């Protein structure tokens, strides 16, 4: 099936409250343009340089989401245009995003990445770490970022029960942290679910899915 057909098929199955991020990492601009011409406006990339290059040549009504692990020294390259950073997993990174956003006169939306997988390799913070940040005085002074939700990645496994447990953990963490509404924290987004597990993620309360290979085909 073509990119357009894949996209239309996925969109036809999504409830209205679920946002689709088309994960286009490693794919050429021609593929992204096919998705764009089919109406897709939200793209997710996991490398800042690749995202910046694609942003440069593509239409400017696209929302670019950084879904990968972010190194502090590269934040400045995406701050002029990024619309949502999914992978904020430590306070120092958040402070750097705030500092760079301030230079550009922007307020940048971010998600806290919570570690829900049992694998060691997945990034993310513990729910208690996220809570500590939200309650801190320093956080309340960060005027150029806004925490709008949480992101998580489940363990890569065929065990649906385990994946479900991990998604439920993210959702319950979201419900707990939601009590902490402040000027720069308005939790509304739960980013979870990829090609292999987005239906399950939606059943568990996802409001934003990040789908790559089911739209663009497998990555080499
Ligand atoms: C690559 C990636 C995805 C998309 O994965 P697919 O299995 O191709 O849908 C989603 N989220 C993150 C963080 C990724 O790095």
PDB file of C-alpha atoms and ligand atoms in Angstrom:
ATOM      1  CA  UNK A   1       0.000   0.000   0.000  1.00  0.00           C
ATOM      2  CA  UNK A   2       1.098   3.588  -0.596  1.00  0.00           C
ATOM      3  CA  UNK A   3       1.965   6.039   2.158  1.00  0.00           C
ATOM      4  CA  UNK A   4      -1.306   7.816   1.508  1.00  0.00           C
ATOM      5  CA  UNK A   5      -3.297   4.587   1.796  1.00  0.00           C
ATOM      6  CA  UNK A   6      -1.491   3.587   4.998  1.00  0.00           C
ATOM      7  CA  UNK A   7      -2.157   6.987   6.497  1.00  0.00           C
ATOM      8  CA  UNK A   8      -5.825   7.007   5.543  1.00  0.00           C
ATOM      9  CA  UNK A   9      -6.271   3.512   6.886  1.00  0.00           C
ATOM     10  CA  UNK A  10      -4.727   4.361  10.274  1.00  0.00           C
ATOM     11  CA  UNK A  11      -6.598   7.645  10.573  1.00  0.00           C
ATOM     12  CA  UNK A  12      -9.909   5.908   9.845  1.00  0.00           C
ATOM     13  CA  UNK A  13      -9.395   3.718  12.924  1.00  0.00           C
ATOM     14  CA  UNK A  14      -8.474   6.486  15.386  1.00  0.00           C
ATOM     15  CA  UNK A  15     -10.878   8.000  17.902  1.00  0.00           C
ATOM     16  CA  UNK A  16     -11.212  11.751  17.559  1.00  0.00           C
ATOM     17  CA  UNK A  17      -9.262  12.570  20.719  1.00  0.00           C
ATOM     18  CA  UNK A  18      -6.124  10.765  19.495  1.00  0.00           C
ATOM     19  CA  UNK A  19      -3.426  12.722  17.637  1.00  0.00           C
ATOM     20  CA  UNK A  20      -1.290  10.932  15.073  1.00  0.00           C
ATOM     21  CA  UNK A  21       2.412  11.777  14.908  1.00  0.00           C
ATOM     22  CA  UNK A  22       3.902  10.421  11.657  1.00  0.00           C
ATOM     23  CA  UNK A  23       7.367   9.190  12.600  1.00  0.00           C
ATOM     24  CA  UNK A  24       9.510   9.919   9.566  1.00  0.00           C
ATOM     25  CA  UNK A  25      13.036   9.330  10.898  1.00  0.00           C
ATOM     26  CA  UNK A  26      15.474   7.999   8.261  1.00  0.00           C
ATOM     27  CA  UNK A  27      12.883   8.532   5.496  1.00  0.00           C
ATOM     28  CA  UNK A  28      13.528  10.868   2.549  1.00  0.00           C
ATOM     29  CA  UNK A  29      11.696  14.175   2.114  1.00  0.00           C
ATOM     30  CA  UNK A  30       9.797  12.742  -0.876  1.00  0.00           C
ATOM     31  CA  UNK A  31       8.137  10.236   1.470  1.00  0.00           C
ATOM     32  CA  UNK A  32       7.288  12.956   3.978  1.00  0.00           C
ATOM     33  CA  UNK A  33       5.832  15.075   1.170  1.00  0.00           C
ATOM     34  CA  UNK A  34       3.598  12.188   0.151  1.00  0.00           C
ATOM     35  CA  UNK A  35       2.237  12.124   3.697  1.00  0.00           C
ATOM     36  CA  UNK A  36       1.981  15.933   3.704  1.00  0.00           C
ATOM     37  CA  UNK A  37       0.011  15.902   0.465  1.00  0.00           C
ATOM     38  CA  UNK A  38      -2.315  13.343   2.033  1.00  0.00           C
ATOM     39  CA  UNK A  39      -3.032  15.892   4.775  1.00  0.00           C
ATOM     40  CA  UNK A  40      -0.536  14.938   7.491  1.00  0.00           C
ATOM     41  CA  UNK A  41       0.870  17.953   9.349  1.00  0.00           C
ATOM     42  CA  UNK A  42       2.584  16.451  12.402  1.00  0.00           C
ATOM     43  CA  UNK A  43       5.904  14.694  11.923  1.00  0.00           C
ATOM     44  CA  UNK A  44       8.175  13.081  14.501  1.00  0.00           C
ATOM     45  CA  UNK A  45      11.944  12.780  14.212  1.00  0.00           C
ATOM     46  CA  UNK A  46      14.514  11.423  16.649  1.00  0.00           C
ATOM     47  CA  UNK A  47      17.648  13.276  15.509  1.00  0.00           C
ATOM     48  CA  UNK A  48      17.854  17.048  15.785  1.00  0.00           C
ATOM     49  CA  UNK A  49      20.036  17.569  12.736  1.00  0.00           C
ATOM     50  CA  UNK A  50      17.835  15.446  10.490  1.00  0.00           C
ATOM     51  CA  UNK A  51      14.727  17.237  11.761  1.00  0.00           C
ATOM     52  CA  UNK A  52      16.322  20.657  11.156  1.00  0.00           C
ATOM     53  CA  UNK A  53      17.275  19.722   7.595  1.00  0.00           C
ATOM     54  CA  UNK A  54      13.774  18.488   6.804  1.00  0.00           C
ATOM     55  CA  UNK A  55      12.214  21.552   8.445  1.00  0.00           C
ATOM     56  CA  UNK A  56      14.387  23.754   6.241  1.00  0.00           C
ATOM     57  CA  UNK A  57      13.088  22.371   2.947  1.00  0.00           C
ATOM     58  CA  UNK A  58       9.504  21.464   3.820  1.00  0.00           C
ATOM     59  CA  UNK A  59       6.302  23.559   4.089  1.00  0.00           C
ATOM     60  CA  UNK A  60       6.188  25.765   7.153  1.00  0.00           C
ATOM     61  CA  UNK A  61       2.780  24.711   8.419  1.00  0.00           C
ATOM     62  CA  UNK A  62       4.237  21.430   9.670  1.00  0.00           C
ATOM     63  CA  UNK A  63       4.475  20.741  13.403  1.00  0.00           C
ATOM     64  CA  UNK A  64       7.793  19.080  14.186  1.00  0.00           C
ATOM     65  CA  UNK A  65       7.935  16.791  17.208  1.00  0.00           C
ATOM     66  CA  UNK A  66      11.249  15.679  18.688  1.00  0.00           C
ATOM     67  CA  UNK A  67      10.587  12.130  19.874  1.00  0.00           C
ATOM     68  CA  UNK A  68      14.149  10.958  20.505  1.00  0.00           C
ATOM     69  CA  UNK A  69      16.663  11.300  23.266  1.00  0.00           C
ATOM     70  CA  UNK A  70      17.871  14.909  23.447  1.00  0.00           C
ATOM     71  CA  UNK A  71      21.425  15.990  24.190  1.00  0.00           C
ATOM     72  CA  UNK A  72      21.633  19.304  25.974  1.00  0.00           C
ATOM     73  CA  UNK A  73      24.233  20.805  23.642  1.00  0.00           C
ATOM     74  CA  UNK A  74      21.932  20.293  20.621  1.00  0.00           C
ATOM     75  CA  UNK A  75      18.802  21.901  22.048  1.00  0.00           C
ATOM     76  CA  UNK A  76      19.632  25.245  20.444  1.00  0.00           C
ATOM     77  CA  UNK A  77      19.322  23.816  16.917  1.00  0.00           C
ATOM     78  CA  UNK A  78      15.665  22.893  17.269  1.00  0.00           C
ATOM     79  CA  UNK A  79      14.377  25.625  19.557  1.00  0.00           C
ATOM     80  CA  UNK A  80      13.563  28.063  16.727  1.00  0.00           C
ATOM     81  CA  UNK A  81      10.930  25.775  15.225  1.00  0.00           C
ATOM     82  CA  UNK A  82      10.171  22.624  17.267  1.00  0.00           C
ATOM     83  CA  UNK A  83       6.566  22.377  18.442  1.00  0.00           C
ATOM     84  CA  UNK A  84       6.723  19.527  20.976  1.00  0.00           C
ATOM     85  CA  UNK A  85       9.645  17.797  22.695  1.00  0.00           C
ATOM     86  CA  UNK A  86       8.570  14.315  23.864  1.00  0.00           C
ATOM     87  CA  UNK A  87      11.766  13.091  25.475  1.00  0.00           C
ATOM     88  CA  UNK A  88      12.450  15.393  28.420  1.00  0.00           C
ATOM     89  CA  UNK A  89      13.929  13.025  30.973  1.00  0.00           C
ATOM     90  CA  UNK A  90      15.934  15.242  33.304  1.00  0.00           C
ATOM     91  CA  UNK A  91      15.726  18.648  34.958  1.00  0.00           C
ATOM     92  CA  UNK A  92      18.994  19.979  33.490  1.00  0.00           C
ATOM     93  CA  UNK A  93      17.676  19.366  29.979  1.00  0.00           C
ATOM     94  CA  UNK A  94      14.430  21.152  30.804  1.00  0.00           C
ATOM     95  CA  UNK A  95      16.344  24.170  32.131  1.00  0.00           C
ATOM     96  CA  UNK A  96      18.418  24.293  28.944  1.00  0.00           C
ATOM     97  CA  UNK A  97      15.270  24.172  26.785  1.00  0.00           C
ATOM     98  CA  UNK A  98      13.847  27.023  28.858  1.00  0.00           C
ATOM     99  CA  UNK A  99      17.026  29.071  28.475  1.00  0.00           C
ATOM    100  CA  UNK A 100      17.179  28.637  24.704  1.00  0.00           C
ATOM    101  CA  UNK A 101      13.437  29.193  24.288  1.00  0.00           C
ATOM    102  CA  UNK A 102      13.755  32.470  26.165  1.00  0.00           C
ATOM    103  CA  UNK A 103      16.404  33.664  23.706  1.00  0.00           C
ATOM    104  CA  UNK A 104      13.943  33.061  20.885  1.00  0.00           C
ATOM    105  CA  UNK A 105      10.987  34.579  22.723  1.00  0.00           C
ATOM    106  CA  UNK A 106       9.170  31.269  22.631  1.00  0.00           C
ATOM    107  CA  UNK A 107       7.286  29.054  25.072  1.00  0.00           C
ATOM    108  CA  UNK A 108       8.017  25.453  24.135  1.00  0.00           C
ATOM    109  CA  UNK A 109       5.695  22.564  24.927  1.00  0.00           C
ATOM    110  CA  UNK A 110       7.373  19.498  26.435  1.00  0.00           C
ATOM    111  CA  UNK A 111       6.453  16.053  27.688  1.00  0.00           C
ATOM    112  CA  UNK A 112       8.174  14.288  30.546  1.00  0.00           C
ATOM    113  CA  UNK A 113       9.447  10.916  29.407  1.00  0.00           C
ATOM    114  CA  UNK A 114       8.645   8.352  32.089  1.00  0.00           C
ATOM    115  CA  UNK A 115      10.482   5.047  32.209  1.00  0.00           C
ATOM    116  CA  UNK A 116       7.811   2.357  32.012  1.00  0.00           C
ATOM    117  CA  UNK A 117       9.745  -0.432  30.278  1.00  0.00           C
ATOM    118  CA  UNK A 118      11.663  -3.076  32.141  1.00  0.00           C
ATOM    119  CA  UNK A 119      14.583  -2.871  29.699  1.00  0.00           C
ATOM    120  CA  UNK A 120      17.647  -0.946  30.842  1.00  0.00           C
ATOM    121  CA  UNK A 121      18.104   0.747  27.485  1.00  0.00           C
ATOM    122  CA  UNK A 122      14.962   2.880  27.543  1.00  0.00           C
ATOM    123  CA  UNK A 123      15.347   6.445  28.733  1.00  0.00           C
ATOM    124  CA  UNK A 124      13.019   8.168  31.113  1.00  0.00           C
ATOM    125  CA  UNK A 125      12.561   9.242  34.699  1.00  0.00           C
ATOM    126  CA  UNK A 126      10.715   7.652  37.574  1.00  0.00           C
ATOM    127  CA  UNK A 127       7.258   9.084  38.373  1.00  0.00           C
ATOM    128  CA  UNK A 128       8.641  10.392  41.689  1.00  0.00           C
ATOM    129  CA  UNK A 129      11.364  12.346  39.868  1.00  0.00           C
ATOM    130  CA  UNK A 130       8.772  14.013  37.659  1.00  0.00           C
ATOM    131  CA  UNK A 131       6.725  14.938  40.724  1.00  0.00           C
ATOM    132  CA  UNK A 132       9.774  16.394  42.483  1.00  0.00           C
ATOM    133  CA  UNK A 133      10.495  18.610  39.495  1.00  0.00           C
ATOM    134  CA  UNK A 134       6.905  19.841  39.226  1.00  0.00           C
ATOM    135  CA  UNK A 135       6.829  20.740  42.923  1.00  0.00           C
ATOM    136  CA  UNK A 136      10.149  22.565  42.943  1.00  0.00           C
ATOM    137  CA  UNK A 137      10.545  26.296  43.181  1.00  0.00           C
ATOM    138  CA  UNK A 138      13.026  26.364  40.311  1.00  0.00           C
ATOM    139  CA  UNK A 139      10.459  24.732  38.037  1.00  0.00           C
ATOM    140  CA  UNK A 140       7.871  27.373  38.821  1.00  0.00           C
ATOM    141  CA  UNK A 141      10.292  29.998  37.536  1.00  0.00           C
ATOM    142  CA  UNK A 142      10.729  28.413  34.094  1.00  0.00           C
ATOM    143  CA  UNK A 143       8.522  30.705  32.050  1.00  0.00           C
ATOM    144  CA  UNK A 144       9.564  29.567  28.569  1.00  0.00           C
ATOM    145  CA  UNK A 145       8.549  25.932  28.772  1.00  0.00           C
ATOM    146  CA  UNK A 146       5.241  24.260  29.410  1.00  0.00           C
ATOM    147  CA  UNK A 147       4.804  20.643  30.463  1.00  0.00           C
ATOM    148  CA  UNK A 148       1.708  19.422  28.656  1.00  0.00           C
ATOM    149  CA  UNK A 149       1.905  15.689  29.270  1.00  0.00           C
ATOM    150  CA  UNK A 150       3.852  12.472  29.531  1.00  0.00           C
ATOM    151  CA  UNK A 151       5.517  10.127  27.081  1.00  0.00           C
ATOM    152  CA  UNK A 152       6.502   6.508  27.478  1.00  0.00           C
ATOM    153  CA  UNK A 153       7.786   3.541  25.541  1.00  0.00           C
ATOM    154  CA  UNK A 154       6.770   0.000  26.420  1.00  0.00           C
ATOM    155  CA  UNK A 155       9.121  -2.950  26.499  1.00  0.00           C
ATOM    156  CA  UNK A 156       9.767  -4.516  23.098  1.00  0.00           C
ATOM    157  CA  UNK A 157       8.013  -7.832  23.662  1.00  0.00           C
ATOM    158  CA  UNK A 158       5.208 -10.034  22.355  1.00  0.00           C
ATOM    159  CA  UNK A 159       3.797 -10.264  25.862  1.00  0.00           C
ATOM    160  CA  UNK A 160       0.699  -8.116  25.526  1.00  0.00           C
ATOM    161  CA  UNK A 161      -0.015  -8.275  29.247  1.00  0.00           C
ATOM    162  CA  UNK A 162       3.309  -6.732  30.108  1.00  0.00           C
ATOM    163  CA  UNK A 163       2.879  -3.950  27.534  1.00  0.00           C
ATOM    164  CA  UNK A 164      -0.596  -3.276  28.867  1.00  0.00           C
ATOM    165  CA  UNK A 165       0.719  -3.062  32.429  1.00  0.00           C
ATOM    166  CA  UNK A 166       3.339  -0.528  31.326  1.00  0.00           C
ATOM    167  CA  UNK A 167       0.809   1.608  29.447  1.00  0.00           C
ATOM    168  CA  UNK A 168      -1.475   1.508  32.481  1.00  0.00           C
ATOM    169  CA  UNK A 169       1.419   2.691  34.624  1.00  0.00           C
ATOM    170  CA  UNK A 170       1.942   5.724  32.373  1.00  0.00           C
ATOM    171  CA  UNK A 171      -1.745   6.536  32.437  1.00  0.00           C
ATOM    172  CA  UNK A 172      -1.978   6.268  36.232  1.00  0.00           C
ATOM    173  CA  UNK A 173       1.158   8.403  36.610  1.00  0.00           C
ATOM    174  CA  UNK A 174      -0.528  10.954  34.360  1.00  0.00           C
ATOM    175  CA  UNK A 175      -3.650  10.920  36.543  1.00  0.00           C
ATOM    176  CA  UNK A 176      -1.538  11.413  39.685  1.00  0.00           C
ATOM    177  CA  UNK A 177       0.610  14.226  38.292  1.00  0.00           C
ATOM    178  CA  UNK A 178      -2.431  15.951  36.851  1.00  0.00           C
ATOM    179  CA  UNK A 179      -3.161  17.264  40.345  1.00  0.00           C
ATOM    180  CA  UNK A 180      -0.091  19.494  39.994  1.00  0.00           C
ATOM    181  CA  UNK A 181      -1.539  22.124  37.653  1.00  0.00           C
ATOM    182  CA  UNK A 182       0.545  25.309  37.587  1.00  0.00           C
ATOM    183  CA  UNK A 183       1.091  28.119  35.093  1.00  0.00           C
ATOM    184  CA  UNK A 184       3.694  26.083  33.220  1.00  0.00           C
ATOM    185  CA  UNK A 185       2.244  22.629  33.788  1.00  0.00           C
ATOM    186  CA  UNK A 186      -1.064  21.681  32.182  1.00  0.00           C
ATOM    187  CA  UNK A 187      -1.174  17.937  31.693  1.00  0.00           C
ATOM    188  CA  UNK A 188      -3.391  16.926  28.799  1.00  0.00           C
ATOM    189  CA  UNK A 189      -1.338  14.618  26.561  1.00  0.00           C
ATOM    190  CA  UNK A 190      -0.398  10.959  27.003  1.00  0.00           C
ATOM    191  CA  UNK A 191       2.058  10.046  24.237  1.00  0.00           C
ATOM    192  CA  UNK A 192       2.219   6.270  23.975  1.00  0.00           C
ATOM    193  CA  UNK A 193       1.804   3.668  21.244  1.00  0.00           C
ATOM    194  CA  UNK A 194       3.812   2.899  18.099  1.00  0.00           C
ATOM    195  CA  UNK A 195       3.105   0.791  14.976  1.00  0.00           C
ATOM    196  CA  UNK A 196       2.987  -2.486  16.857  1.00  0.00           C
ATOM    197  CA  UNK A 197       1.008  -1.441  19.898  1.00  0.00           C
ATOM    198  CA  UNK A 198      -0.939   1.752  19.254  1.00  0.00           C
ATOM    199  CA  UNK A 199      -4.359   0.094  19.429  1.00  0.00           C
ATOM    200  CA  UNK A 200      -3.564  -1.298  22.849  1.00  0.00           C
ATOM    201  CA  UNK A 201      -2.131   2.086  23.868  1.00  0.00           C
ATOM    202  CA  UNK A 202      -5.369   3.824  22.886  1.00  0.00           C
ATOM    203  CA  UNK A 203      -7.373   1.293  24.908  1.00  0.00           C
ATOM    204  CA  UNK A 204      -5.121   2.202  27.861  1.00  0.00           C
ATOM    205  CA  UNK A 205      -5.719   5.949  27.508  1.00  0.00           C
ATOM    206  CA  UNK A 206      -3.225   7.226  24.950  1.00  0.00           C
ATOM    207  CA  UNK A 207      -4.082  10.584  23.374  1.00  0.00           C
ATOM    208  CA  UNK A 208      -1.080  10.759  21.034  1.00  0.00           C
ATOM    209  CA  UNK A 209       0.424   7.895  19.050  1.00  0.00           C
ATOM    210  CA  UNK A 210       3.786   7.891  17.282  1.00  0.00           C
ATOM    211  CA  UNK A 211       3.597   5.703  14.190  1.00  0.00           C
ATOM    212  CA  UNK A 212       6.444   5.177  11.730  1.00  0.00           C
ATOM    213  CA  UNK A 213       6.766   1.868   9.898  1.00  0.00           C
ATOM    214  CA  UNK A 214       3.020   1.303   9.483  1.00  0.00           C
ATOM    215  CA  UNK A 215       2.914   4.546   7.481  1.00  0.00           C
ATOM    216  CA  UNK A 216       6.273   4.722   5.728  1.00  0.00           C
ATOM    217  CA  UNK A 217       7.286   1.042   5.612  1.00  0.00           C
ATOM    218  CA  UNK A 218      10.090  -0.623   7.513  1.00  0.00           C
ATOM    219  CA  UNK A 219      13.316   1.316   8.083  1.00  0.00           C
ATOM    220  CA  UNK A 220      16.536  -0.123   6.742  1.00  0.00           C
TER     221      UNK A 220
HETATM  222  C1  LIG B   1      10.922   5.132  15.894  1.00  0.00           C
HETATM  223  C2  LIG B   1      10.028   5.552  17.013  1.00  0.00           C
HETATM  224  C3  LIG B   1       8.631   5.384  16.921  1.00  0.00           C
HETATM  225  C4  LIG B   1       7.926   4.727  15.749  1.00  0.00           C
HETATM  226  O1  LIG B   1       8.186   3.358  15.664  1.00  0.00           O
HETATM  227  P1  LIG B   1       7.403   2.414  14.632  1.00  0.00           P
HETATM  228  O2  LIG B   1       7.494   1.073  15.250  1.00  0.00           O
HETATM  229  O3  LIG B   1       8.115   2.513  13.329  1.00  0.00           O
HETATM  230  O4  LIG B   1       6.006   2.900  14.528  1.00  0.00           O
HETATM  231  C5  LIG B   1       7.868   5.846  17.976  1.00  0.00           C
HETATM  232  N1  LIG B   1       8.420   6.429  19.057  1.00  0.00           N
HETATM  233  C6  LIG B   1       9.745   6.611  19.172  1.00  0.00           C
HETATM  234  C7  LIG B   1      10.294   7.274  20.377  1.00  0.00           C
HETATM  235  C8  LIG B   1      10.598   6.163  18.161  1.00  0.00           C
HETATM  236  O5  LIG B   1      11.918   6.348  18.289  1.00  0.00           O
END
